[in-house]
Amino acid sequence: MEKVKHLGLRIDSETHKKLKSLAEFDGRSIKGEVLYLIRQAIAQHEHKHGSLK
């Protein structure tokens, strides 16, 4: 079974407010939205520059 890693993140209240609105718009939790955005950024990077290790 794959071990899940924990990532603590501090963000300012304005960014949090906008992230919450974005997550609600997309029907996700804030945590789900952050994970989605990270995966999207990785996919875009790999599309342009090749696979990451």
mmCIF entry with sequence, helices, sheets and N, C-alpha, C, O atoms, coordinates in Angstrom:
data_MODEL
# 
_entry.id   MODEL 
# 
_entity.id                         1 
_entity.type                       polymer 
_entity.pdbx_number_of_molecules   1 
# 
_entity_poly.entity_id                      1 
_entity_poly.type                           'polypeptide(L)' 
_entity_poly.nstd_linkage                   no 
_entity_poly.nstd_monomer                   no 
_entity_poly.pdbx_seq_one_letter_code       MEKVKHLGLRIDSETHKKLKSLAEFDGRSIKGEVLYLIRQAIAQHEHKHGSLK 
_entity_poly.pdbx_seq_one_letter_code_can   MEKVKHLGLRIDSETHKKLKSLAEFDGRSIKGEVLYLIRQAIAQHEHKHGSLK 
_entity_poly.pdbx_strand_id                 A 
# 
loop_
_entity_poly_seq.entity_id 
_entity_poly_seq.num 
_entity_poly_seq.mon_id 
_entity_poly_seq.hetero 
1 1  MET n 
1 2  GLU n 
1 3  LYS n 
1 4  VAL n 
1 5  LYS n 
1 6  HIS n 
1 7  LEU n 
1 8  GLY n 
1 9  LEU n 
1 10 ARG n 
1 11 ILE n 
1 12 ASP n 
1 13 SER n 
1 14 GLU n 
1 15 THR n 
1 16 HIS n 
1 17 LYS n 
1 18 LYS n 
1 19 LEU n 
1 20 LYS n 
1 21 SER n 
1 22 LEU n 
1 23 ALA n 
1 24 GLU n 
1 25 PHE n 
1 26 ASP n 
1 27 GLY n 
1 28 ARG n 
1 29 SER n 
1 30 ILE n 
1 31 LYS n 
1 32 GLY n 
1 33 GLU n 
1 34 VAL n 
1 35 LEU n 
1 36 TYR n 
1 37 LEU n 
1 38 ILE n 
1 39 ARG n 
1 40 GLN n 
1 41 ALA n 
1 42 ILE n 
1 43 ALA n 
1 44 GLN n 
1 45 HIS n 
1 46 GLU n 
1 47 HIS n 
1 48 LYS n 
1 49 HIS n 
1 50 GLY n 
1 51 SER n 
1 52 LEU n 
1 53 LYS n 
# 
_struct_asym.id          A 
_struct_asym.entity_id   1 
# 
loop_
_struct_conf.conf_type_id 
_struct_conf.id 
_struct_conf.pdbx_PDB_helix_id 
_struct_conf.beg_label_comp_id 
_struct_conf.beg_label_asym_id 
_struct_conf.beg_label_seq_id 
_struct_conf.pdbx_beg_PDB_ins_code 
_struct_conf.end_label_comp_id 
_struct_conf.end_label_asym_id 
_struct_conf.end_label_seq_id 
_struct_conf.pdbx_end_PDB_ins_code 
_struct_conf.beg_auth_comp_id 
_struct_conf.beg_auth_asym_id 
_struct_conf.beg_auth_seq_id 
_struct_conf.end_auth_comp_id 
_struct_conf.end_auth_asym_id 
_struct_conf.end_auth_seq_id 
_struct_conf.pdbx_PDB_helix_class 
_struct_conf.details 
_struct_conf.pdbx_PDB_helix_length 
HELX_P HELX_P1 AA1 SER A 13 ? ASP A 26 ? SER A 13 ASP A 26 1 ? 14 
HELX_P HELX_P2 AA2 ILE A 30 ? HIS A 49 ? ILE A 30 HIS A 49 1 ? 20 
# 
_struct_conf_type.id          HELX_P 
_struct_conf_type.criteria    ? 
_struct_conf_type.reference   ? 
# 
loop_
_atom_site.group_PDB 
_atom_site.id 
_atom_site.type_symbol 
_atom_site.label_atom_id 
_atom_site.label_alt_id 
_atom_site.label_comp_id 
_atom_site.label_asym_id 
_atom_site.label_entity_id 
_atom_site.label_seq_id 
_atom_site.pdbx_PDB_ins_code 
_atom_site.Cartn_x 
_atom_site.Cartn_y 
_atom_site.Cartn_z 
_atom_site.occupancy 
_atom_site.B_iso_or_equiv 
_atom_site.pdbx_formal_charge 
_atom_site.auth_seq_id 
_atom_site.auth_comp_id 
_atom_site.auth_asym_id 
_atom_site.auth_atom_id 
_atom_site.pdbx_PDB_model_num 
ATOM 1   N N  . MET A 1 1  ? 0.841   -1.190 0.000   1.00 0.00 ? 1  MET A N  1 
ATOM 2   C CA . MET A 1 1  ? 0.000   0.000  0.000   1.00 0.00 ? 1  MET A CA 1 
ATOM 3   C C  . MET A 1 1  ? 0.879   1.245  0.000   1.00 0.00 ? 1  MET A C  1 
ATOM 4   O O  . MET A 1 1  ? 1.864   1.322  0.735   1.00 0.00 ? 1  MET A O  1 
ATOM 5   N N  . GLU A 1 2  ? 0.518   2.205  -0.822  1.00 0.00 ? 2  GLU A N  1 
ATOM 6   C CA . GLU A 1 2  ? 1.285   3.439  -0.950  1.00 0.00 ? 2  GLU A CA 1 
ATOM 7   C C  . GLU A 1 2  ? 1.099   4.297  0.294   1.00 0.00 ? 2  GLU A C  1 
ATOM 8   O O  . GLU A 1 2  ? -0.017  4.483  0.779   1.00 0.00 ? 2  GLU A O  1 
ATOM 9   N N  . LYS A 1 3  ? 2.225   4.822  0.806   1.00 0.00 ? 3  LYS A N  1 
ATOM 10  C CA . LYS A 1 3  ? 2.162   5.697  1.972   1.00 0.00 ? 3  LYS A CA 1 
ATOM 11  C C  . LYS A 1 3  ? 1.791   7.113  1.526   1.00 0.00 ? 3  LYS A C  1 
ATOM 12  O O  . LYS A 1 3  ? 2.376   7.651  0.586   1.00 0.00 ? 3  LYS A O  1 
ATOM 13  N N  . VAL A 1 4  ? 0.825   7.701  2.202   1.00 0.00 ? 4  VAL A N  1 
ATOM 14  C CA . VAL A 1 4  ? 0.387   9.064  1.896   1.00 0.00 ? 4  VAL A CA 1 
ATOM 15  C C  . VAL A 1 4  ? 1.274   10.039 2.650   1.00 0.00 ? 4  VAL A C  1 
ATOM 16  O O  . VAL A 1 4  ? 1.548   9.853  3.835   1.00 0.00 ? 4  VAL A O  1 
ATOM 17  N N  . LYS A 1 5  ? 1.720   11.076 1.961   1.00 0.00 ? 5  LYS A N  1 
ATOM 18  C CA . LYS A 1 5  ? 2.567   12.112 2.566   1.00 0.00 ? 5  LYS A CA 1 
ATOM 19  C C  . LYS A 1 5  ? 1.710   13.283 3.018   1.00 0.00 ? 5  LYS A C  1 
ATOM 20  O O  . LYS A 1 5  ? 0.710   13.620 2.383   1.00 0.00 ? 5  LYS A O  1 
ATOM 21  N N  . HIS A 1 6  ? 2.110   13.895 4.114   1.00 0.00 ? 6  HIS A N  1 
ATOM 22  C CA . HIS A 1 6  ? 1.413   15.064 4.645   1.00 0.00 ? 6  HIS A CA 1 
ATOM 23  C C  . HIS A 1 6  ? 2.174   16.313 4.228   1.00 0.00 ? 6  HIS A C  1 
ATOM 24  O O  . HIS A 1 6  ? 3.404   16.338 4.275   1.00 0.00 ? 6  HIS A O  1 
ATOM 25  N N  . LEU A 1 7  ? 1.449   17.350 3.819   1.00 0.00 ? 7  LEU A N  1 
ATOM 26  C CA . LEU A 1 7  ? 2.049   18.613 3.435   1.00 0.00 ? 7  LEU A CA 1 
ATOM 27  C C  . LEU A 1 7  ? 1.305   19.735 4.140   1.00 0.00 ? 7  LEU A C  1 
ATOM 28  O O  . LEU A 1 7  ? 0.138   19.994 3.848   1.00 0.00 ? 7  LEU A O  1 
ATOM 29  N N  . GLY A 1 8  ? 1.979   20.398 5.066   1.00 0.00 ? 8  GLY A N  1 
ATOM 30  C CA . GLY A 1 8  ? 1.381   21.555 5.726   1.00 0.00 ? 8  GLY A CA 1 
ATOM 31  C C  . GLY A 1 8  ? 1.559   22.776 4.835   1.00 0.00 ? 8  GLY A C  1 
ATOM 32  O O  . GLY A 1 8  ? 2.605   22.936 4.206   1.00 0.00 ? 8  GLY A O  1 
ATOM 33  N N  . LEU A 1 9  ? 0.562   23.629 4.775   1.00 0.00 ? 9  LEU A N  1 
ATOM 34  C CA . LEU A 1 9  ? 0.616   24.784 3.886   1.00 0.00 ? 9  LEU A CA 1 
ATOM 35  C C  . LEU A 1 9  ? -0.023  25.984 4.564   1.00 0.00 ? 9  LEU A C  1 
ATOM 36  O O  . LEU A 1 9  ? -1.159  25.917 5.033   1.00 0.00 ? 9  LEU A O  1 
ATOM 37  N N  . ARG A 1 10 ? 0.707   27.061 4.608   1.00 0.00 ? 10 ARG A N  1 
ATOM 38  C CA . ARG A 1 10 ? 0.162   28.309 5.155   1.00 0.00 ? 10 ARG A CA 1 
ATOM 39  C C  . ARG A 1 10 ? -0.086  29.261 3.995   1.00 0.00 ? 10 ARG A C  1 
ATOM 40  O O  . ARG A 1 10 ? 0.807   29.512 3.184   1.00 0.00 ? 10 ARG A O  1 
ATOM 41  N N  . ILE A 1 11 ? -1.307  29.790 3.920   1.00 0.00 ? 11 ILE A N  1 
ATOM 42  C CA . ILE A 1 11 ? -1.643  30.749 2.874   1.00 0.00 ? 11 ILE A CA 1 
ATOM 43  C C  . ILE A 1 11 ? -2.373  31.934 3.497   1.00 0.00 ? 11 ILE A C  1 
ATOM 44  O O  . ILE A 1 11 ? -3.000  31.816 4.550   1.00 0.00 ? 11 ILE A O  1 
ATOM 45  N N  . ASP A 1 12 ? -2.277  33.059 2.832   1.00 0.00 ? 12 ASP A N  1 
ATOM 46  C CA . ASP A 1 12 ? -2.957  34.252 3.343   1.00 0.00 ? 12 ASP A CA 1 
ATOM 47  C C  . ASP A 1 12 ? -4.463  34.116 3.167   1.00 0.00 ? 12 ASP A C  1 
ATOM 48  O O  . ASP A 1 12 ? -4.933  33.313 2.361   1.00 0.00 ? 12 ASP A O  1 
ATOM 49  N N  . SER A 1 13 ? -5.213  34.903 3.924   1.00 0.00 ? 13 SER A N  1 
ATOM 50  C CA . SER A 1 13 ? -6.666  34.757 3.938   1.00 0.00 ? 13 SER A CA 1 
ATOM 51  C C  . SER A 1 13 ? -7.321  35.091 2.597   1.00 0.00 ? 13 SER A C  1 
ATOM 52  O O  . SER A 1 13 ? -8.342  34.493 2.257   1.00 0.00 ? 13 SER A O  1 
ATOM 53  N N  . GLU A 1 14 ? -6.773  36.010 1.843   1.00 0.00 ? 14 GLU A N  1 
ATOM 54  C CA . GLU A 1 14 ? -7.355  36.342 0.533   1.00 0.00 ? 14 GLU A CA 1 
ATOM 55  C C  . GLU A 1 14 ? -7.209  35.161 -0.433  1.00 0.00 ? 14 GLU A C  1 
ATOM 56  O O  . GLU A 1 14 ? -8.152  34.820 -1.147  1.00 0.00 ? 14 GLU A O  1 
ATOM 57  N N  . THR A 1 15 ? -6.035  34.543 -0.452  1.00 0.00 ? 15 THR A N  1 
ATOM 58  C CA . THR A 1 15 ? -5.819  33.367 -1.298  1.00 0.00 ? 15 THR A CA 1 
ATOM 59  C C  . THR A 1 15 ? -6.722  32.224 -0.855  1.00 0.00 ? 15 THR A C  1 
ATOM 60  O O  . THR A 1 15 ? -7.281  31.515 -1.692  1.00 0.00 ? 15 THR A O  1 
ATOM 61  N N  . HIS A 1 16 ? -6.868  32.038 0.456   1.00 0.00 ? 16 HIS A N  1 
ATOM 62  C CA . HIS A 1 16 ? -7.736  30.980 0.985   1.00 0.00 ? 16 HIS A CA 1 
ATOM 63  C C  . HIS A 1 16 ? -9.183  31.203 0.550   1.00 0.00 ? 16 HIS A C  1 
ATOM 64  O O  . HIS A 1 16 ? -9.875  30.264 0.157   1.00 0.00 ? 16 HIS A O  1 
ATOM 65  N N  . LYS A 1 17 ? -9.622  32.434 0.626   1.00 0.00 ? 17 LYS A N  1 
ATOM 66  C CA . LYS A 1 17 ? -10.996 32.765 0.239   1.00 0.00 ? 17 LYS A CA 1 
ATOM 67  C C  . LYS A 1 17 ? -11.232 32.443 -1.233  1.00 0.00 ? 17 LYS A C  1 
ATOM 68  O O  . LYS A 1 17 ? -12.256 31.860 -1.590  1.00 0.00 ? 17 LYS A O  1 
ATOM 69  N N  . LYS A 1 18 ? -10.282 32.822 -2.085  1.00 0.00 ? 18 LYS A N  1 
ATOM 70  C CA . LYS A 1 18 ? -10.413 32.563 -3.515  1.00 0.00 ? 18 LYS A CA 1 
ATOM 71  C C  . LYS A 1 18 ? -10.307 31.065 -3.818  1.00 0.00 ? 18 LYS A C  1 
ATOM 72  O O  . LYS A 1 18 ? -11.028 30.552 -4.674  1.00 0.00 ? 18 LYS A O  1 
ATOM 73  N N  . LEU A 1 19 ? -9.425  30.377 -3.129  1.00 0.00 ? 19 LEU A N  1 
ATOM 74  C CA . LEU A 1 19 ? -9.287  28.934 -3.311  1.00 0.00 ? 19 LEU A CA 1 
ATOM 75  C C  . LEU A 1 19 ? -10.569 28.213 -2.905  1.00 0.00 ? 19 LEU A C  1 
ATOM 76  O O  . LEU A 1 19 ? -10.999 27.273 -3.573  1.00 0.00 ? 19 LEU A O  1 
ATOM 77  N N  . LYS A 1 20 ? -11.171 28.656 -1.810  1.00 0.00 ? 20 LYS A N  1 
ATOM 78  C CA . LYS A 1 20 ? -12.431 28.072 -1.355  1.00 0.00 ? 20 LYS A CA 1 
ATOM 79  C C  . LYS A 1 20 ? -13.531 28.286 -2.393  1.00 0.00 ? 20 LYS A C  1 
ATOM 80  O O  . LYS A 1 20 ? -14.306 27.372 -2.674  1.00 0.00 ? 20 LYS A O  1 
ATOM 81  N N  . SER A 1 21 ? -13.602 29.478 -2.958  1.00 0.00 ? 21 SER A N  1 
ATOM 82  C CA . SER A 1 21 ? -14.600 29.770 -3.996  1.00 0.00 ? 21 SER A CA 1 
ATOM 83  C C  . SER A 1 21 ? -14.369 28.903 -5.226  1.00 0.00 ? 21 SER A C  1 
ATOM 84  O O  . SER A 1 21 ? -15.318 28.373 -5.803  1.00 0.00 ? 21 SER A O  1 
ATOM 85  N N  . LEU A 1 22 ? -13.123 28.759 -5.625  1.00 0.00 ? 22 LEU A N  1 
ATOM 86  C CA . LEU A 1 22 ? -12.782 27.929 -6.774  1.00 0.00 ? 22 LEU A CA 1 
ATOM 87  C C  . LEU A 1 22 ? -13.159 26.471 -6.510  1.00 0.00 ? 22 LEU A C  1 
ATOM 88  O O  . LEU A 1 22 ? -13.727 25.810 -7.380  1.00 0.00 ? 22 LEU A O  1 
ATOM 89  N N  . ALA A 1 23 ? -12.847 25.970 -5.322  1.00 0.00 ? 23 ALA A N  1 
ATOM 90  C CA . ALA A 1 23 ? -13.172 24.585 -4.955  1.00 0.00 ? 23 ALA A CA 1 
ATOM 91  C C  . ALA A 1 23 ? -14.683 24.372 -4.976  1.00 0.00 ? 23 ALA A C  1 
ATOM 92  O O  . ALA A 1 23 ? -15.159 23.366 -5.504  1.00 0.00 ? 23 ALA A O  1 
ATOM 93  N N  . GLU A 1 24 ? -15.430 25.295 -4.413  1.00 0.00 ? 24 GLU A N  1 
ATOM 94  C CA . GLU A 1 24 ? -16.894 25.172 -4.395  1.00 0.00 ? 24 GLU A CA 1 
ATOM 95  C C  . GLU A 1 24 ? -17.459 25.196 -5.811  1.00 0.00 ? 24 GLU A C  1 
ATOM 96  O O  . GLU A 1 24 ? -18.382 24.444 -6.124  1.00 0.00 ? 24 GLU A O  1 
ATOM 97  N N  . PHE A 1 25 ? -16.915 26.045 -6.657  1.00 0.00 ? 25 PHE A N  1 
ATOM 98  C CA . PHE A 1 25 ? -17.363 26.127 -8.047  1.00 0.00 ? 25 PHE A CA 1 
ATOM 99  C C  . PHE A 1 25 ? -17.159 24.796 -8.760  1.00 0.00 ? 25 PHE A C  1 
ATOM 100 O O  . PHE A 1 25 ? -17.997 24.365 -9.551  1.00 0.00 ? 25 PHE A O  1 
ATOM 101 N N  . ASP A 1 26 ? -16.022 24.147 -8.465  1.00 0.00 ? 26 ASP A N  1 
ATOM 102 C CA . ASP A 1 26 ? -15.680 22.873 -9.101  1.00 0.00 ? 26 ASP A CA 1 
ATOM 103 C C  . ASP A 1 26 ? -16.258 21.663 -8.368  1.00 0.00 ? 26 ASP A C  1 
ATOM 104 O O  . ASP A 1 26 ? -16.074 20.528 -8.806  1.00 0.00 ? 26 ASP A O  1 
ATOM 105 N N  . GLY A 1 27 ? -16.958 21.899 -7.253  1.00 0.00 ? 27 GLY A N  1 
ATOM 106 C CA . GLY A 1 27 ? -17.563 20.809 -6.504  1.00 0.00 ? 27 GLY A CA 1 
ATOM 107 C C  . GLY A 1 27 ? -16.556 19.967 -5.751  1.00 0.00 ? 27 GLY A C  1 
ATOM 108 O O  . GLY A 1 27 ? -16.751 18.764 -5.572  1.00 0.00 ? 27 GLY A O  1 
ATOM 109 N N  . ARG A 1 28 ? -15.478 20.597 -5.311  1.00 0.00 ? 28 ARG A N  1 
ATOM 110 C CA . ARG A 1 28 ? -14.437 19.896 -4.569  1.00 0.00 ? 28 ARG A CA 1 
ATOM 111 C C  . ARG A 1 28 ? -14.242 20.536 -3.202  1.00 0.00 ? 28 ARG A C  1 
ATOM 112 O O  . ARG A 1 28 ? -14.673 21.661 -2.950  1.00 0.00 ? 28 ARG A O  1 
ATOM 113 N N  . SER A 1 29 ? -13.579 19.785 -2.329  1.00 0.00 ? 29 SER A N  1 
ATOM 114 C CA . SER A 1 29 ? -13.118 20.361 -1.065  1.00 0.00 ? 29 SER A CA 1 
ATOM 115 C C  . SER A 1 29 ? -11.876 21.203 -1.379  1.00 0.00 ? 29 SER A C  1 
ATOM 116 O O  . SER A 1 29 ? -11.309 21.100 -2.467  1.00 0.00 ? 29 SER A O  1 
ATOM 117 N N  . ILE A 1 30 ? -11.466 22.018 -0.440  1.00 0.00 ? 30 ILE A N  1 
ATOM 118 C CA . ILE A 1 30 ? -10.246 22.806 -0.641  1.00 0.00 ? 30 ILE A CA 1 
ATOM 119 C C  . ILE A 1 30 ? -9.058  21.863 -0.838  1.00 0.00 ? 30 ILE A C  1 
ATOM 120 O O  . ILE A 1 30 ? -8.232  22.076 -1.726  1.00 0.00 ? 30 ILE A O  1 
ATOM 121 N N  . LYS A 1 31 ? -8.976  20.833 -0.016  1.00 0.00 ? 31 LYS A N  1 
ATOM 122 C CA . LYS A 1 31 ? -7.880  19.867 -0.138  1.00 0.00 ? 31 LYS A CA 1 
ATOM 123 C C  . LYS A 1 31 ? -7.905  19.201 -1.512  1.00 0.00 ? 31 LYS A C  1 
ATOM 124 O O  . LYS A 1 31 ? -6.863  19.041 -2.147  1.00 0.00 ? 31 LYS A O  1 
ATOM 125 N N  . GLY A 1 32 ? -9.089  18.817 -1.967  1.00 0.00 ? 32 GLY A N  1 
ATOM 126 C CA . GLY A 1 32 ? -9.231  18.205 -3.279  1.00 0.00 ? 32 GLY A CA 1 
ATOM 127 C C  . GLY A 1 32 ? -8.840  19.142 -4.402  1.00 0.00 ? 32 GLY A C  1 
ATOM 128 O O  . GLY A 1 32 ? -8.235  18.725 -5.389  1.00 0.00 ? 32 GLY A O  1 
ATOM 129 N N  . GLU A 1 33 ? -9.186  20.406 -4.248  1.00 0.00 ? 33 GLU A N  1 
ATOM 130 C CA . GLU A 1 33 ? -8.854  21.412 -5.260  1.00 0.00 ? 33 GLU A CA 1 
ATOM 131 C C  . GLU A 1 33 ? -7.349  21.628 -5.333  1.00 0.00 ? 33 GLU A C  1 
ATOM 132 O O  . GLU A 1 33 ? -6.787  21.718 -6.424  1.00 0.00 ? 33 GLU A O  1 
ATOM 133 N N  . VAL A 1 34 ? -6.694  21.712 -4.180  1.00 0.00 ? 34 VAL A N  1 
ATOM 134 C CA . VAL A 1 34 ? -5.238  21.894 -4.155  1.00 0.00 ? 34 VAL A CA 1 
ATOM 135 C C  . VAL A 1 34 ? -4.559  20.707 -4.837  1.00 0.00 ? 34 VAL A C  1 
ATOM 136 O O  . VAL A 1 34 ? -3.656  20.896 -5.652  1.00 0.00 ? 34 VAL A O  1 
ATOM 137 N N  . LEU A 1 35 ? -4.982  19.499 -4.515  1.00 0.00 ? 35 LEU A N  1 
ATOM 138 C CA . LEU A 1 35 ? -4.407  18.309 -5.124  1.00 0.00 ? 35 LEU A CA 1 
ATOM 139 C C  . LEU A 1 35 ? -4.650  18.305 -6.631  1.00 0.00 ? 35 LEU A C  1 
ATOM 140 O O  . LEU A 1 35 ? -3.751  17.963 -7.399  1.00 0.00 ? 35 LEU A O  1 
ATOM 141 N N  . TYR A 1 36 ? -5.842  18.677 -7.057  1.00 0.00 ? 36 TYR A N  1 
ATOM 142 C CA . TYR A 1 36 ? -6.164  18.760 -8.484  1.00 0.00 ? 36 TYR A CA 1 
ATOM 143 C C  . TYR A 1 36 ? -5.246  19.764 -9.186  1.00 0.00 ? 36 TYR A C  1 
ATOM 144 O O  . TYR A 1 36 ? -4.703  19.469 -10.251 1.00 0.00 ? 36 TYR A O  1 
ATOM 145 N N  . LEU A 1 37 ? -5.071  20.943 -8.595  1.00 0.00 ? 37 LEU A N  1 
ATOM 146 C CA . LEU A 1 37 ? -4.232  21.978 -9.207  1.00 0.00 ? 37 LEU A CA 1 
ATOM 147 C C  . LEU A 1 37 ? -2.767  21.554 -9.285  1.00 0.00 ? 37 LEU A C  1 
ATOM 148 O O  . LEU A 1 37 ? -2.089  21.830 -10.274 1.00 0.00 ? 37 LEU A O  1 
ATOM 149 N N  . ILE A 1 38 ? -2.284  20.885 -8.245  1.00 0.00 ? 38 ILE A N  1 
ATOM 150 C CA . ILE A 1 38 ? -0.904  20.381 -8.269  1.00 0.00 ? 38 ILE A CA 1 
ATOM 151 C C  . ILE A 1 38 ? -0.737  19.358 -9.388  1.00 0.00 ? 38 ILE A C  1 
ATOM 152 O O  . ILE A 1 38 ? 0.230   19.415 -10.147 1.00 0.00 ? 38 ILE A O  1 
ATOM 153 N N  . ARG A 1 39 ? -1.675  18.426 -9.487  1.00 0.00 ? 39 ARG A N  1 
ATOM 154 C CA . ARG A 1 39 ? -1.595  17.405 -10.542 1.00 0.00 ? 39 ARG A CA 1 
ATOM 155 C C  . ARG A 1 39 ? -1.671  18.028 -11.933 1.00 0.00 ? 39 ARG A C  1 
ATOM 156 O O  . ARG A 1 39 ? -0.977  17.587 -12.850 1.00 0.00 ? 39 ARG A O  1 
ATOM 157 N N  . GLN A 1 40 ? -2.512  19.051 -12.095 1.00 0.00 ? 40 GLN A N  1 
ATOM 158 C CA . GLN A 1 40 ? -2.602  19.754 -13.378 1.00 0.00 ? 40 GLN A CA 1 
ATOM 159 C C  . GLN A 1 40 ? -1.274  20.427 -13.731 1.00 0.00 ? 40 GLN A C  1 
ATOM 160 O O  . GLN A 1 40 ? -0.830  20.368 -14.877 1.00 0.00 ? 40 GLN A O  1 
ATOM 161 N N  . ALA A 1 41 ? -0.647  21.064 -12.748 1.00 0.00 ? 41 ALA A N  1 
ATOM 162 C CA . ALA A 1 41 ? 0.637   21.741 -12.989 1.00 0.00 ? 41 ALA A CA 1 
ATOM 163 C C  . ALA A 1 41 ? 1.714   20.735 -13.375 1.00 0.00 ? 41 ALA A C  1 
ATOM 164 O O  . ALA A 1 41 ? 2.518   21.002 -14.268 1.00 0.00 ? 41 ALA A O  1 
ATOM 165 N N  . ILE A 1 42 ? 1.739   19.583 -12.714 1.00 0.00 ? 42 ILE A N  1 
ATOM 166 C CA . ILE A 1 42 ? 2.716   18.541 -13.037 1.00 0.00 ? 42 ILE A CA 1 
ATOM 167 C C  . ILE A 1 42 ? 2.473   18.022 -14.457 1.00 0.00 ? 42 ILE A C  1 
ATOM 168 O O  . ILE A 1 42 ? 3.418   17.864 -15.229 1.00 0.00 ? 42 ILE A O  1 
ATOM 169 N N  . ALA A 1 43 ? 1.226   17.761 -14.797 1.00 0.00 ? 43 ALA A N  1 
ATOM 170 C CA . ALA A 1 43 ? 0.894   17.259 -16.133 1.00 0.00 ? 43 ALA A CA 1 
ATOM 171 C C  . ALA A 1 43 ? 1.299   18.261 -17.218 1.00 0.00 ? 43 ALA A C  1 
ATOM 172 O O  . ALA A 1 43 ? 1.838   17.864 -18.252 1.00 0.00 ? 43 ALA A O  1 
ATOM 173 N N  . GLN A 1 44 ? 1.050   19.534 -16.998 1.00 0.00 ? 44 GLN A N  1 
ATOM 174 C CA . GLN A 1 44 ? 1.429   20.566 -17.962 1.00 0.00 ? 44 GLN A CA 1 
ATOM 175 C C  . GLN A 1 44 ? 2.937   20.639 -18.117 1.00 0.00 ? 44 GLN A C  1 
ATOM 176 O O  . GLN A 1 44 ? 3.448   20.762 -19.230 1.00 0.00 ? 44 GLN A O  1 
ATOM 177 N N  . HIS A 1 45 ? 3.645   20.563 -17.009 1.00 0.00 ? 45 HIS A N  1 
ATOM 178 C CA . HIS A 1 45 ? 5.114   20.591 -17.043 1.00 0.00 ? 45 HIS A CA 1 
ATOM 179 C C  . HIS A 1 45 ? 5.654   19.388 -17.825 1.00 0.00 ? 45 HIS A C  1 
ATOM 180 O O  . HIS A 1 45 ? 6.534   19.534 -18.673 1.00 0.00 ? 45 HIS A O  1 
ATOM 181 N N  . GLU A 1 46 ? 5.123   18.211 -17.532 1.00 0.00 ? 46 GLU A N  1 
ATOM 182 C CA . GLU A 1 46 ? 5.600   17.008 -18.211 1.00 0.00 ? 46 GLU A CA 1 
ATOM 183 C C  . GLU A 1 46 ? 5.243   17.029 -19.700 1.00 0.00 ? 46 GLU A C  1 
ATOM 184 O O  . GLU A 1 46 ? 5.998   16.517 -20.526 1.00 0.00 ? 46 GLU A O  1 
ATOM 185 N N  . HIS A 1 47 ? 4.126   17.603 -20.034 1.00 0.00 ? 47 HIS A N  1 
ATOM 186 C CA . HIS A 1 47 ? 3.740   17.721 -21.442 1.00 0.00 ? 47 HIS A CA 1 
ATOM 187 C C  . HIS A 1 47 ? 4.750   18.581 -22.203 1.00 0.00 ? 47 HIS A C  1 
ATOM 188 O O  . HIS A 1 47 ? 5.114   18.263 -23.335 1.00 0.00 ? 47 HIS A O  1 
ATOM 189 N N  . LYS A 1 48 ? 5.199   19.669 -21.578 1.00 0.00 ? 48 LYS A N  1 
ATOM 190 C CA . LYS A 1 48 ? 6.156   20.587 -22.209 1.00 0.00 ? 48 LYS A CA 1 
ATOM 191 C C  . LYS A 1 48 ? 7.589   20.084 -22.156 1.00 0.00 ? 48 LYS A C  1 
ATOM 192 O O  . LYS A 1 48 ? 8.328   20.217 -23.131 1.00 0.00 ? 48 LYS A O  1 
ATOM 193 N N  . HIS A 1 49 ? 7.998   19.497 -21.008 1.00 0.00 ? 49 HIS A N  1 
ATOM 194 C CA . HIS A 1 49 ? 9.405   19.224 -20.748 1.00 0.00 ? 49 HIS A CA 1 
ATOM 195 C C  . HIS A 1 49 ? 9.765   17.758 -20.593 1.00 0.00 ? 49 HIS A C  1 
ATOM 196 O O  . HIS A 1 49 ? 10.936  17.434 -20.395 1.00 0.00 ? 49 HIS A O  1 
ATOM 197 N N  . GLY A 1 50 ? 8.802   16.876 -20.676 1.00 0.00 ? 50 GLY A N  1 
ATOM 198 C CA . GLY A 1 50 ? 9.075   15.460 -20.500 1.00 0.00 ? 50 GLY A CA 1 
ATOM 199 C C  . GLY A 1 50 ? 8.800   14.997 -19.068 1.00 0.00 ? 50 GLY A C  1 
ATOM 200 O O  . GLY A 1 50 ? 8.594   15.798 -18.156 1.00 0.00 ? 50 GLY A O  1 
ATOM 201 N N  . SER A 1 51 ? 8.807   13.694 -18.911 1.00 0.00 ? 51 SER A N  1 
ATOM 202 C CA . SER A 1 51 ? 8.433   13.073 -17.659 1.00 0.00 ? 51 SER A CA 1 
ATOM 203 C C  . SER A 1 51 ? 9.384   13.427 -16.513 1.00 0.00 ? 51 SER A C  1 
ATOM 204 O O  . SER A 1 51 ? 10.599  13.497 -16.694 1.00 0.00 ? 51 SER A O  1 
ATOM 205 N N  . LEU A 1 52 ? 8.807   13.646 -15.341 1.00 0.00 ? 52 LEU A N  1 
ATOM 206 C CA . LEU A 1 52 ? 9.586   13.873 -14.123 1.00 0.00 ? 52 LEU A CA 1 
ATOM 207 C C  . LEU A 1 52 ? 9.857   12.530 -13.447 1.00 0.00 ? 52 LEU A C  1 
ATOM 208 O O  . LEU A 1 52 ? 9.117   11.565 -13.637 1.00 0.00 ? 52 LEU A O  1 
ATOM 209 N N  . LYS A 1 53 ? 10.907  12.486 -12.674 1.00 0.00 ? 53 LYS A N  1 
ATOM 210 C CA . LYS A 1 53 ? 11.219  11.250 -11.938 1.00 0.00 ? 53 LYS A CA 1 
ATOM 211 C C  . LYS A 1 53 ? 10.340  11.104 -10.737 1.00 0.00 ? 53 LYS A C  1 
ATOM 212 O O  . LYS A 1 53 ? 10.460  10.126 -10.000 1.00 0.00 ? 53 LYS A O  1 
# 
